[in-house]
Coordinates of C-alpha atoms in Angstrom, one line a residue:
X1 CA 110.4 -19.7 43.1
X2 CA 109.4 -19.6 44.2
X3 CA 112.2 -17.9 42.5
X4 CA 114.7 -19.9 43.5
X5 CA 114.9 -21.2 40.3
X6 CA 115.3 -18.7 37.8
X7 CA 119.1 -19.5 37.4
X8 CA 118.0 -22.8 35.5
X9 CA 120.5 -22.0 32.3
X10 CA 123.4 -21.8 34.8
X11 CA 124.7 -18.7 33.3
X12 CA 124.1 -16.1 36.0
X13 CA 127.4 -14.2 35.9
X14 CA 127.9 -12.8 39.2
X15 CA 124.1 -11.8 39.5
X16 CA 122.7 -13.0 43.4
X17 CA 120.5 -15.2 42.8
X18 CA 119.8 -18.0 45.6
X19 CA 122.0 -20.4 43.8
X20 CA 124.6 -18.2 42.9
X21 CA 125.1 -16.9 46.4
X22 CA 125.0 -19.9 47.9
X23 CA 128.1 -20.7 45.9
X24 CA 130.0 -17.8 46.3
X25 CA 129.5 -17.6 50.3
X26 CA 130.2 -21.8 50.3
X27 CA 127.0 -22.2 52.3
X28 CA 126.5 -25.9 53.4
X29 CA 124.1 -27.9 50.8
X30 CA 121.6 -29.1 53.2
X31 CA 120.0 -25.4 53.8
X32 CA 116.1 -26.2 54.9
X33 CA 114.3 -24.8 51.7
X34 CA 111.4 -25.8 49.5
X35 CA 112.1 -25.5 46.0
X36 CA 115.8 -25.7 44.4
X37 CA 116.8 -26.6 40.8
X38 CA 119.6 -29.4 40.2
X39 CA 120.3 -33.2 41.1
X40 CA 119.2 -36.0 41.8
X41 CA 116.1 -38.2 43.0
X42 CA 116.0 -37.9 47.3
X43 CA 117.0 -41.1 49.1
X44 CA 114.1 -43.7 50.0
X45 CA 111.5 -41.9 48.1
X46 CA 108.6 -43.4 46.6
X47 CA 107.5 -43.8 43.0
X48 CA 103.9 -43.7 42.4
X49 CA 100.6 -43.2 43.6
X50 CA 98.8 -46.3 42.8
X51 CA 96.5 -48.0 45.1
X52 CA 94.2 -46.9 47.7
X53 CA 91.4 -44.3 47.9
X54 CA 90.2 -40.6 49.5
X55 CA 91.3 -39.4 52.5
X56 CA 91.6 -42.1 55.6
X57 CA 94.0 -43.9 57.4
X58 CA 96.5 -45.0 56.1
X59 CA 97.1 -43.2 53.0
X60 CA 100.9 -42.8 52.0
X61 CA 101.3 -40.2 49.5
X62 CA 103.9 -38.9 46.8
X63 CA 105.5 -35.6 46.6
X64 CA 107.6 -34.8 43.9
X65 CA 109.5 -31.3 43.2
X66 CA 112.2 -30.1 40.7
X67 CA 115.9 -30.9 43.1
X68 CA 117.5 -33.1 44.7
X69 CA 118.1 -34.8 48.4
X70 CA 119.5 -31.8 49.9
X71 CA 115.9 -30.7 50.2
X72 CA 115.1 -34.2 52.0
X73 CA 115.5 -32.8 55.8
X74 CA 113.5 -29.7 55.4
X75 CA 111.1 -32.0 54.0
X76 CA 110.8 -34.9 56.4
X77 CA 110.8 -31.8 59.3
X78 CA 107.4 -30.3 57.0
X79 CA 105.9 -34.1 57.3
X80 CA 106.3 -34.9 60.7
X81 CA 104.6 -31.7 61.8
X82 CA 101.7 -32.6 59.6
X83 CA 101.5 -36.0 61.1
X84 CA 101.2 -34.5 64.9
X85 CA 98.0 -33.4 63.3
X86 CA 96.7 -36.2 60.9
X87 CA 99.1 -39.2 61.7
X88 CA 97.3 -41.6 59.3
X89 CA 98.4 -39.9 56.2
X90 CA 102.3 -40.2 55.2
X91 CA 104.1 -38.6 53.0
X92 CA 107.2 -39.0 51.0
X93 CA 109.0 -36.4 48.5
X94 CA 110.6 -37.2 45.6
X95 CA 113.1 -35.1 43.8
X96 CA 113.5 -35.1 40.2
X97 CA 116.5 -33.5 38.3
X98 CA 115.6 -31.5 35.6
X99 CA 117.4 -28.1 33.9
X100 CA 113.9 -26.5 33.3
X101 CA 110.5 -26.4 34.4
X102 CA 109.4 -27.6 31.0
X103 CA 112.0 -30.5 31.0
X104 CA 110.3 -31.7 34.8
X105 CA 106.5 -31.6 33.4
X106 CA 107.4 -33.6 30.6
X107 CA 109.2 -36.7 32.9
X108 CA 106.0 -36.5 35.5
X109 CA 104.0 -36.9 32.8
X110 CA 106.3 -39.5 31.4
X111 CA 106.3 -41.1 34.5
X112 CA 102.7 -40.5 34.9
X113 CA 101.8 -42.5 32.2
X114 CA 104.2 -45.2 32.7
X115 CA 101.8 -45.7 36.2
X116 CA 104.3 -43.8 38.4
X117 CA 101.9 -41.3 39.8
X118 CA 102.5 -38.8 42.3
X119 CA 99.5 -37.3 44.1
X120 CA 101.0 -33.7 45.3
X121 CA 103.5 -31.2 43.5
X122 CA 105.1 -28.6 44.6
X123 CA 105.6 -25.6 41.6
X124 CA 107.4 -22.3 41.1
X125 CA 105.5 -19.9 38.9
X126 CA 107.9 -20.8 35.7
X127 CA 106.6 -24.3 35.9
X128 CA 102.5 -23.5 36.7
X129 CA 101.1 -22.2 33.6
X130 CA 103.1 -25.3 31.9
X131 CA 101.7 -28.1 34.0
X132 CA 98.3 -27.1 34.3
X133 CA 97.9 -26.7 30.4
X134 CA 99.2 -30.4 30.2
X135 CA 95.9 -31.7 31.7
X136 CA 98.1 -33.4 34.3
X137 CA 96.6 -31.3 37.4
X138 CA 92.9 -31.8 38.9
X139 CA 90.6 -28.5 38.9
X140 CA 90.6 -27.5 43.1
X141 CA 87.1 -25.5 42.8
X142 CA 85.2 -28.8 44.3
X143 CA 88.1 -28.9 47.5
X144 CA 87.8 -25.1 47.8
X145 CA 83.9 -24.8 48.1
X146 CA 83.7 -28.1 50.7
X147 CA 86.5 -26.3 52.9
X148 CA 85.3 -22.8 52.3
X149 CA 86.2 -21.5 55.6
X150 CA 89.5 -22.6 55.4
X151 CA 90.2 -21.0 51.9
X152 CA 89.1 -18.0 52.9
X153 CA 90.7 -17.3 55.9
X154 CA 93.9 -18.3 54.2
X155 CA 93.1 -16.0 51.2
X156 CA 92.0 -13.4 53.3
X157 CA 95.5 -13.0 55.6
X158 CA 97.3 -13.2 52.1
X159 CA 98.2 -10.4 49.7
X160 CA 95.3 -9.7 47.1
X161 CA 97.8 -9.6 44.5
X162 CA 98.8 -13.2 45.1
X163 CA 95.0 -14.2 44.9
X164 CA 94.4 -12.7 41.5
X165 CA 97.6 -14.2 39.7
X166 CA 97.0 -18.0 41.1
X167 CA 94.7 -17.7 38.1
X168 CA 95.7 -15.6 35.8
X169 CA 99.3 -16.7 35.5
X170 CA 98.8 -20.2 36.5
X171 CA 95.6 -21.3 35.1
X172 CA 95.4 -21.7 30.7
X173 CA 92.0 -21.8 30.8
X174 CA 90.6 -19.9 34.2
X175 CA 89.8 -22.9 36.6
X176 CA 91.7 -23.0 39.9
X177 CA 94.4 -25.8 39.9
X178 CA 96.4 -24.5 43.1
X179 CA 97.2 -23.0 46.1
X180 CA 99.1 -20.6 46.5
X181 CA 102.3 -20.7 49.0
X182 CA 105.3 -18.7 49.7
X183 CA 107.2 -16.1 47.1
X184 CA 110.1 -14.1 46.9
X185 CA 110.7 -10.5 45.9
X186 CA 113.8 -8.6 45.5
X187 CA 114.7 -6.1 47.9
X188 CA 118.7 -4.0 48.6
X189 CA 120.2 -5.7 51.8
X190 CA 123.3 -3.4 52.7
X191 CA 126.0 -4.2 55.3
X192 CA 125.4 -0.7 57.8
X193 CA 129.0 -0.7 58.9
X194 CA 130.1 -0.8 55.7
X195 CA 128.1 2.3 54.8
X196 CA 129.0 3.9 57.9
X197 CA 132.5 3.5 57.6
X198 CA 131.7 5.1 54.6
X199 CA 130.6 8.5 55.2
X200 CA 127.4 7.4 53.2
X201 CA 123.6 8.4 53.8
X202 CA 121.6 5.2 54.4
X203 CA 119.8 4.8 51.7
X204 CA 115.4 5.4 52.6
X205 CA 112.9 3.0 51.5
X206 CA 111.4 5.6 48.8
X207 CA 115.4 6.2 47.4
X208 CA 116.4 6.8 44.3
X209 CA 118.7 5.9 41.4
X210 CA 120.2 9.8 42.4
X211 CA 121.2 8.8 45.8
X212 CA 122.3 5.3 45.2
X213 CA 124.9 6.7 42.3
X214 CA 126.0 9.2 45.1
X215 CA 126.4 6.6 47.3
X216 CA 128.2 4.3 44.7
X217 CA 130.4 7.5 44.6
X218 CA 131.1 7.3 48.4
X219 CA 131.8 3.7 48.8
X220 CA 133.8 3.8 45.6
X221 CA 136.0 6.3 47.5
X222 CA 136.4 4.2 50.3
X223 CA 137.4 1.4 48.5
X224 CA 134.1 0.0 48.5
X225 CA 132.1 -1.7 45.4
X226 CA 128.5 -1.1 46.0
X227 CA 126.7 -3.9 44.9
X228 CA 127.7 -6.7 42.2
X229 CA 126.1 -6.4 38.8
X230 CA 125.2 -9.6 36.6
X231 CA 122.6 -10.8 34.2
X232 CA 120.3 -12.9 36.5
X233 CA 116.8 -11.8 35.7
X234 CA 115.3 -12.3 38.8
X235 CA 118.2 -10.1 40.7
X236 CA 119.7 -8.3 38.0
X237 CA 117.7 -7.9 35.3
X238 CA 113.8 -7.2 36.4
X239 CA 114.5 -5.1 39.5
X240 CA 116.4 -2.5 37.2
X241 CA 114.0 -2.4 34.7
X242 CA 111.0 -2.5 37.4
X243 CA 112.1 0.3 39.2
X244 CA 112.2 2.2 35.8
X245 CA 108.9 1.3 34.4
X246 CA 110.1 -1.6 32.0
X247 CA 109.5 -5.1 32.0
X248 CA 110.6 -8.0 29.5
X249 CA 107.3 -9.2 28.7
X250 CA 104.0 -7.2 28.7
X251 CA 101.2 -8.1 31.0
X252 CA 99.9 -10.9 29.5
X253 CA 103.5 -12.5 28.2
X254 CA 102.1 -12.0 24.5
X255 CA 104.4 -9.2 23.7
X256 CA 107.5 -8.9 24.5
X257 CA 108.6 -5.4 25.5
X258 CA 112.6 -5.6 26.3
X259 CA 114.0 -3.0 23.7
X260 CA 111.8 -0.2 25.0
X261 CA 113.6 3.4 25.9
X262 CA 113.1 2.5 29.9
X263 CA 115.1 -0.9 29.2
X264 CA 117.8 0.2 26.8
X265 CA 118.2 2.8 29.8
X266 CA 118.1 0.6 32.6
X267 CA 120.8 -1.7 30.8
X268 CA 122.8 1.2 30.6
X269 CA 122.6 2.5 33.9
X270 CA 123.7 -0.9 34.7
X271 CA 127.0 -0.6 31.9
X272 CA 128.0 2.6 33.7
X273 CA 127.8 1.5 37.3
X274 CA 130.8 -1.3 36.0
X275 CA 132.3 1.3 33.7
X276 CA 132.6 3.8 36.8
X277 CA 134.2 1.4 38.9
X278 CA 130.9 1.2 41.3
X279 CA 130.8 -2.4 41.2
X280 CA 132.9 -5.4 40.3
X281 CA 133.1 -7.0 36.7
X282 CA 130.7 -9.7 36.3
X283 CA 131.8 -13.6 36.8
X284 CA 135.8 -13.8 37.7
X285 CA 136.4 -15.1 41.5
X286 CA 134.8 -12.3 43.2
X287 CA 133.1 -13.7 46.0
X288 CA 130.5 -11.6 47.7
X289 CA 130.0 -13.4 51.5
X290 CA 134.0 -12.4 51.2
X291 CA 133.6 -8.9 50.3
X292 CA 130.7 -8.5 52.4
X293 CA 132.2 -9.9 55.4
X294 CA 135.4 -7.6 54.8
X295 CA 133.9 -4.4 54.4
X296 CA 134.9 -4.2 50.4
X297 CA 130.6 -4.8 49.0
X298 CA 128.2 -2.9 50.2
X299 CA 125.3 -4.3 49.2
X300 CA 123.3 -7.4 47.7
X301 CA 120.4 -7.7 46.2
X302 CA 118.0 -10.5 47.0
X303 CA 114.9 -12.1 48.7
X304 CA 114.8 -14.0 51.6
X305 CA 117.1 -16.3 50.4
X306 CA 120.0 -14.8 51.4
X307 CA 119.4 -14.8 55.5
X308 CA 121.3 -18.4 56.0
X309 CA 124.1 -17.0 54.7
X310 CA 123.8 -13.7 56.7
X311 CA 123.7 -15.9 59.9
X312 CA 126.1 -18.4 59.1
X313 CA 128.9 -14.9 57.9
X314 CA 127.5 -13.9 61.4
X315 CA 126.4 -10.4 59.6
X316 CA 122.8 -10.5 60.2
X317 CA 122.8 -7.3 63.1
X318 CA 125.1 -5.6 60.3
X319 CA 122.4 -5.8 57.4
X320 CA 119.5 -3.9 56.9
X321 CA 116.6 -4.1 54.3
X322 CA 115.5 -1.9 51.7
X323 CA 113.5 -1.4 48.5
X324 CA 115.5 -1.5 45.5
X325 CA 116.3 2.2 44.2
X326 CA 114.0 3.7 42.1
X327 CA 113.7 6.1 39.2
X328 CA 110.1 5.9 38.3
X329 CA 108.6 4.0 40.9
X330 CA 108.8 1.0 43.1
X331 CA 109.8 -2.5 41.3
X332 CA 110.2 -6.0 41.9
X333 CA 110.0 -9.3 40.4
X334 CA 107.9 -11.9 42.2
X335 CA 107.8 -15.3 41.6
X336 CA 105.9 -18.3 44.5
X337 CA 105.2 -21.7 45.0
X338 CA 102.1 -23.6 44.3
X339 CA 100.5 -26.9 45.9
X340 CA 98.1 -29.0 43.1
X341 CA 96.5 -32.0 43.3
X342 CA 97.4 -34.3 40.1
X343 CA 94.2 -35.7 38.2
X344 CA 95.9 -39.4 38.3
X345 CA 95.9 -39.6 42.1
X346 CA 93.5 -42.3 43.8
X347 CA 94.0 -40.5 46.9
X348 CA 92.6 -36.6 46.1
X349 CA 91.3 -36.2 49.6
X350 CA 94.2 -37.1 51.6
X351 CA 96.4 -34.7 49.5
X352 CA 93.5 -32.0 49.6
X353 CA 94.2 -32.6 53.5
X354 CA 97.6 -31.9 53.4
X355 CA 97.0 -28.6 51.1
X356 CA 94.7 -27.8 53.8
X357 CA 97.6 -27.9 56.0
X358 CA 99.8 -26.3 54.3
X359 CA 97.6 -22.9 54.3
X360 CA 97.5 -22.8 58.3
X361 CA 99.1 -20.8 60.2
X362 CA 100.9 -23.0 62.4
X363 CA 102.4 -24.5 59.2
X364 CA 103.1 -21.0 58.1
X365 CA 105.0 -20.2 61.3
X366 CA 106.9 -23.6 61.8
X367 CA 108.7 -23.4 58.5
X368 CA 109.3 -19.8 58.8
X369 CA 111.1 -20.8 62.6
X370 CA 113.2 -23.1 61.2
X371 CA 114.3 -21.0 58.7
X372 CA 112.5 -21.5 55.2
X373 CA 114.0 -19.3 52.4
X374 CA 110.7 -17.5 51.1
X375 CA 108.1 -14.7 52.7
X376 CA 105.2 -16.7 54.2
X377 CA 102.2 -16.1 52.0
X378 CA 100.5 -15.3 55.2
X379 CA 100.7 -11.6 56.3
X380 CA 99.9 -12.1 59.6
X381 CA 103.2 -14.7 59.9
X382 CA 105.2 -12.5 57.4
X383 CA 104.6 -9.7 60.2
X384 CA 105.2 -11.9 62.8
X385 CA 108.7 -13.0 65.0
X386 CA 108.7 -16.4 63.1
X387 CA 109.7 -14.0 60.1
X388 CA 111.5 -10.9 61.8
X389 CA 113.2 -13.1 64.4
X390 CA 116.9 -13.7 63.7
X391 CA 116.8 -11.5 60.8
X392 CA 118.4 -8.2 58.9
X393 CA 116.3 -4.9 60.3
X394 CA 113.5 -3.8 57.4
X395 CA 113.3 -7.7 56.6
X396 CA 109.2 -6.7 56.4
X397 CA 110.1 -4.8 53.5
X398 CA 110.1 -8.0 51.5
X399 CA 106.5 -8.8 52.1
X400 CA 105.5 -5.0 51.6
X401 CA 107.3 -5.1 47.8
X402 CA 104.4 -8.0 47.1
X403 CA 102.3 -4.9 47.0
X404 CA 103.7 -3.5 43.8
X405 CA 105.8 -6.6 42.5
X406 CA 105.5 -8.3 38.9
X407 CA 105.4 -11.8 38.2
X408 CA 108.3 -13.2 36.9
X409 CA 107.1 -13.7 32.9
X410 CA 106.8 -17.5 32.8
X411 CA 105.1 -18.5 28.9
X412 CA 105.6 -21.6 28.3
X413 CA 109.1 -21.6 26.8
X414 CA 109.9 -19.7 30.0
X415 CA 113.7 -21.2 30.3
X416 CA 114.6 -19.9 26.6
X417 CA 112.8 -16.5 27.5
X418 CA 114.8 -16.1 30.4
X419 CA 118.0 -17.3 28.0
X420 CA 117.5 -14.8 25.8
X421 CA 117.6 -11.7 28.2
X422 CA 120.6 -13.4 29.7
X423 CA 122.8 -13.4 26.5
X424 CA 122.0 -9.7 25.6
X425 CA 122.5 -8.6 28.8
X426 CA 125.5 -10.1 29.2
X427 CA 126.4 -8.7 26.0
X428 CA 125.8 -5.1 26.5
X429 CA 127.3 -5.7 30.0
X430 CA 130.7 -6.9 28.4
X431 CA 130.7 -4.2 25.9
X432 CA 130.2 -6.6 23.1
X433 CA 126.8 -4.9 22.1
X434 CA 125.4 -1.4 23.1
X435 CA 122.3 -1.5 24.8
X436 CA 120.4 -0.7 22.0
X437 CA 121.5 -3.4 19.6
X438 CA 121.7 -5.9 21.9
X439 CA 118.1 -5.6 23.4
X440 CA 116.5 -5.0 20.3
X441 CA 118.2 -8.3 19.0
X442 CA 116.8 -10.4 22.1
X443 CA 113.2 -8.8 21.7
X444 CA 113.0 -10.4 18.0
X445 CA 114.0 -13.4 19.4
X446 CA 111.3 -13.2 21.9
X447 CA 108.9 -12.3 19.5
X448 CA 109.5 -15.8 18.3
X449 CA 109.5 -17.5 21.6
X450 CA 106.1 -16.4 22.4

């Protein structure tokens, strides 16, 4: 998720997502990236795991994900640079369409049990806590101890944040069934001419909602919407209330917290900044790589998503990173991918190997070179040229935000969660609703969800 997939109910309105502005900016569908949402099964993939044992020669493996083919190249790139180091063991991926995290656990179990088994998975945070409370995933403590060394330099050059919530967020009953790989946070990437042109102060990584409204006031006399405003919860949703000391859910994703006085205000701070004219109605034909490219949007929020677009547009030396504005503090979602080992797999050992792998550093740094679409989990890489090489100025700023992010809530009726905050955003951003109404009708709603 990493995040990438938290635009599963296709109803994000003009909110950034990765999805959504990758349709808006008409980016070609074969971007190299490691965990989209929709289509179809990848093109000479494998179906099961049967057969064979540990981890020797030989050993052909099965890696399924949630998407489709257009994942297939960045994939078969990821394999062959694990085969320059262990060219006995051969993988294949296998994408399987499903609209919600809960909707692809239930077909790999389905498939599991009809002897199709795949031996790896790849997993956003919405789909973790899901699989591993299925009993489908085998318990890593047994891998981590023999390879000790390995898991700890990994979890050492990681954030500590990222450490603690592989098992409290991904495990249902405290036993370690993955790895931890690459996130995304939200951070404000601004075009600097744009603001320029403006007469605008750029805004400062510790910025508030104060001076973005004044800048919103600039740009908006210049012609210039600052950013778009929609009802994606990763992009449009979370950061607001984040940055405002809200959140949907409470710690634990027990409670649900969405009509508090911090939400009701961020949802309204978000009404106004339409209502004033400081950004575009939601949905219509706006397109953003458009506006962004012409001078008329100031701003996106994202992760690191958006950077193939910003080369592609050519706008990458005219953007610039920053935190999201705050009010109370610093805020962003979080959400990351994770690498188990199914218990059904006769070949553990060769998929622990490729795990291993895929905690390196030279794995870290080849698919951040060839232009992956998360923060490496490593620090060292996220700090490193692989990362900051071809990139928006402040791009570090989206490993920083790890520091103080919040895991995308992901109970176990996640997708209907996330549907919920959709619908009464939307209505409160339409007018519909007020604030108030409208988010203390979706909390009762989530009440029941959880």
């Amino acid at each position: 998720m990493t995040c990438e997939d938290l635009t599963s109910t296709g109803r994000d309105n003009g909110a950034l997502s990765r999805r959504r502005l990758l349709q808006l900016m008409g980016a070609a569908a074969t971007v190299p990236v490691l965990g989209s949402v929709a289509g179809c099964e990848s093109p000479g993939s494998t179906s099961g795991g049967g057969g064979g044992g540990g981890g020797g020669g030989g050993d052909n493996l099965t890696f399924v994900y949630r998407g489709d083919a257009n994942q297939q190249e960045a994939f078969n790139k990821l394999f062959a640079e694990f085969n320059k180091v262990e060219p006995d063991i051969k993988l294949r991926a296998q994408g399987i369409a499903a609209d919600t995290w809960g909707d692809f656990s239930n077909t790999v179990a389905t498939r599991i049990a009809g002897g199709q088994v795949p031996d790896i998975i790849q997993i956003a945070t919405e789909g973790q806590r899901i699989f591993a409370s299925k009993d489908l995933l085998e318990p890593l403590e047994p891998y981590m101890e023999r390879d000790q060394d390995v898991v700890d330099d990994y979890f050492a050059d990681i954030d500590p944040n990222l450490v603690e919530w592989n098992t409290k967020y991904a495990s249902h009953d405290g036993k370690t069934y993955y790895i931890p790989g690459g996130y995304n946070t939200v951070c404000f990437w601004y075009n600097t001419e744009t603001w320029a042109a403006a007469g605008a102060t750029p805004p400062a990584p510790d910025w508030t909602w104060d001076d973005f409204l004044v800048a919103a006031e600039q740009l908006k006399a210049a012609g210039v919407f600052i950013l778009p405003i929609g009802s994606d919860p990763f992009t449009a949703i979370m950061p607001w209330m984040l940055t405002n000391g809200g959140s949907p859910l409470d710690e634990d994703w027990a409670t649900p917290t969405f009509d508090t006085p911090q939400s009701i205000e961020s949802l309204q701070f978000c009404r106004d900044l339409i209502a004033n004219g400081y950004a575009p109605e939601p949905g219509g034909a706006f397109d953003a790589g458009e506006a962004l490219s012409k001078g008329t949007l100031a701003a996106i929020a994202g992760g690191r998503w958006p950077v193939i677009d910003m080369r592609r547009l050519e706008l990458v030396d005219k953007m610039a990173i920053v935190p999201m504005p705050q009010k109370t503090g610093p805020g962003s979602p979080v959400g990351w991918d994770a690498w188990p080992i199914t218990k059904a797999s006769e070949k553990k050992d060769a998929a622990w190997t490729f795990i291993k792998f895929m905690m390196s550093k030279e794995a870290s740094e080849y698919y951040a070179s060839i232009g992956g679409t998360i923060v490496p989990a490593r620090l060292s890489v996220a700090n490193s040229p692989a990362f900051t090489d071809n990139a928006p100025e402040g791009t570090t700023a989206l490993s920083e935000a790890i520091s103080y992010a919040t895991p995308v809530p992901s109970p176990d009726r996640g997708a209907e969660v996330q549907t919920a905050m959709i619908n009464a955003w939307d209505k409160a951003l339409s007018g519909n609703e007020s604030p108030e109404a409208a988010l203390a009708q979706a909390n009762e709603e989530l009440a029941g969800l959880l």
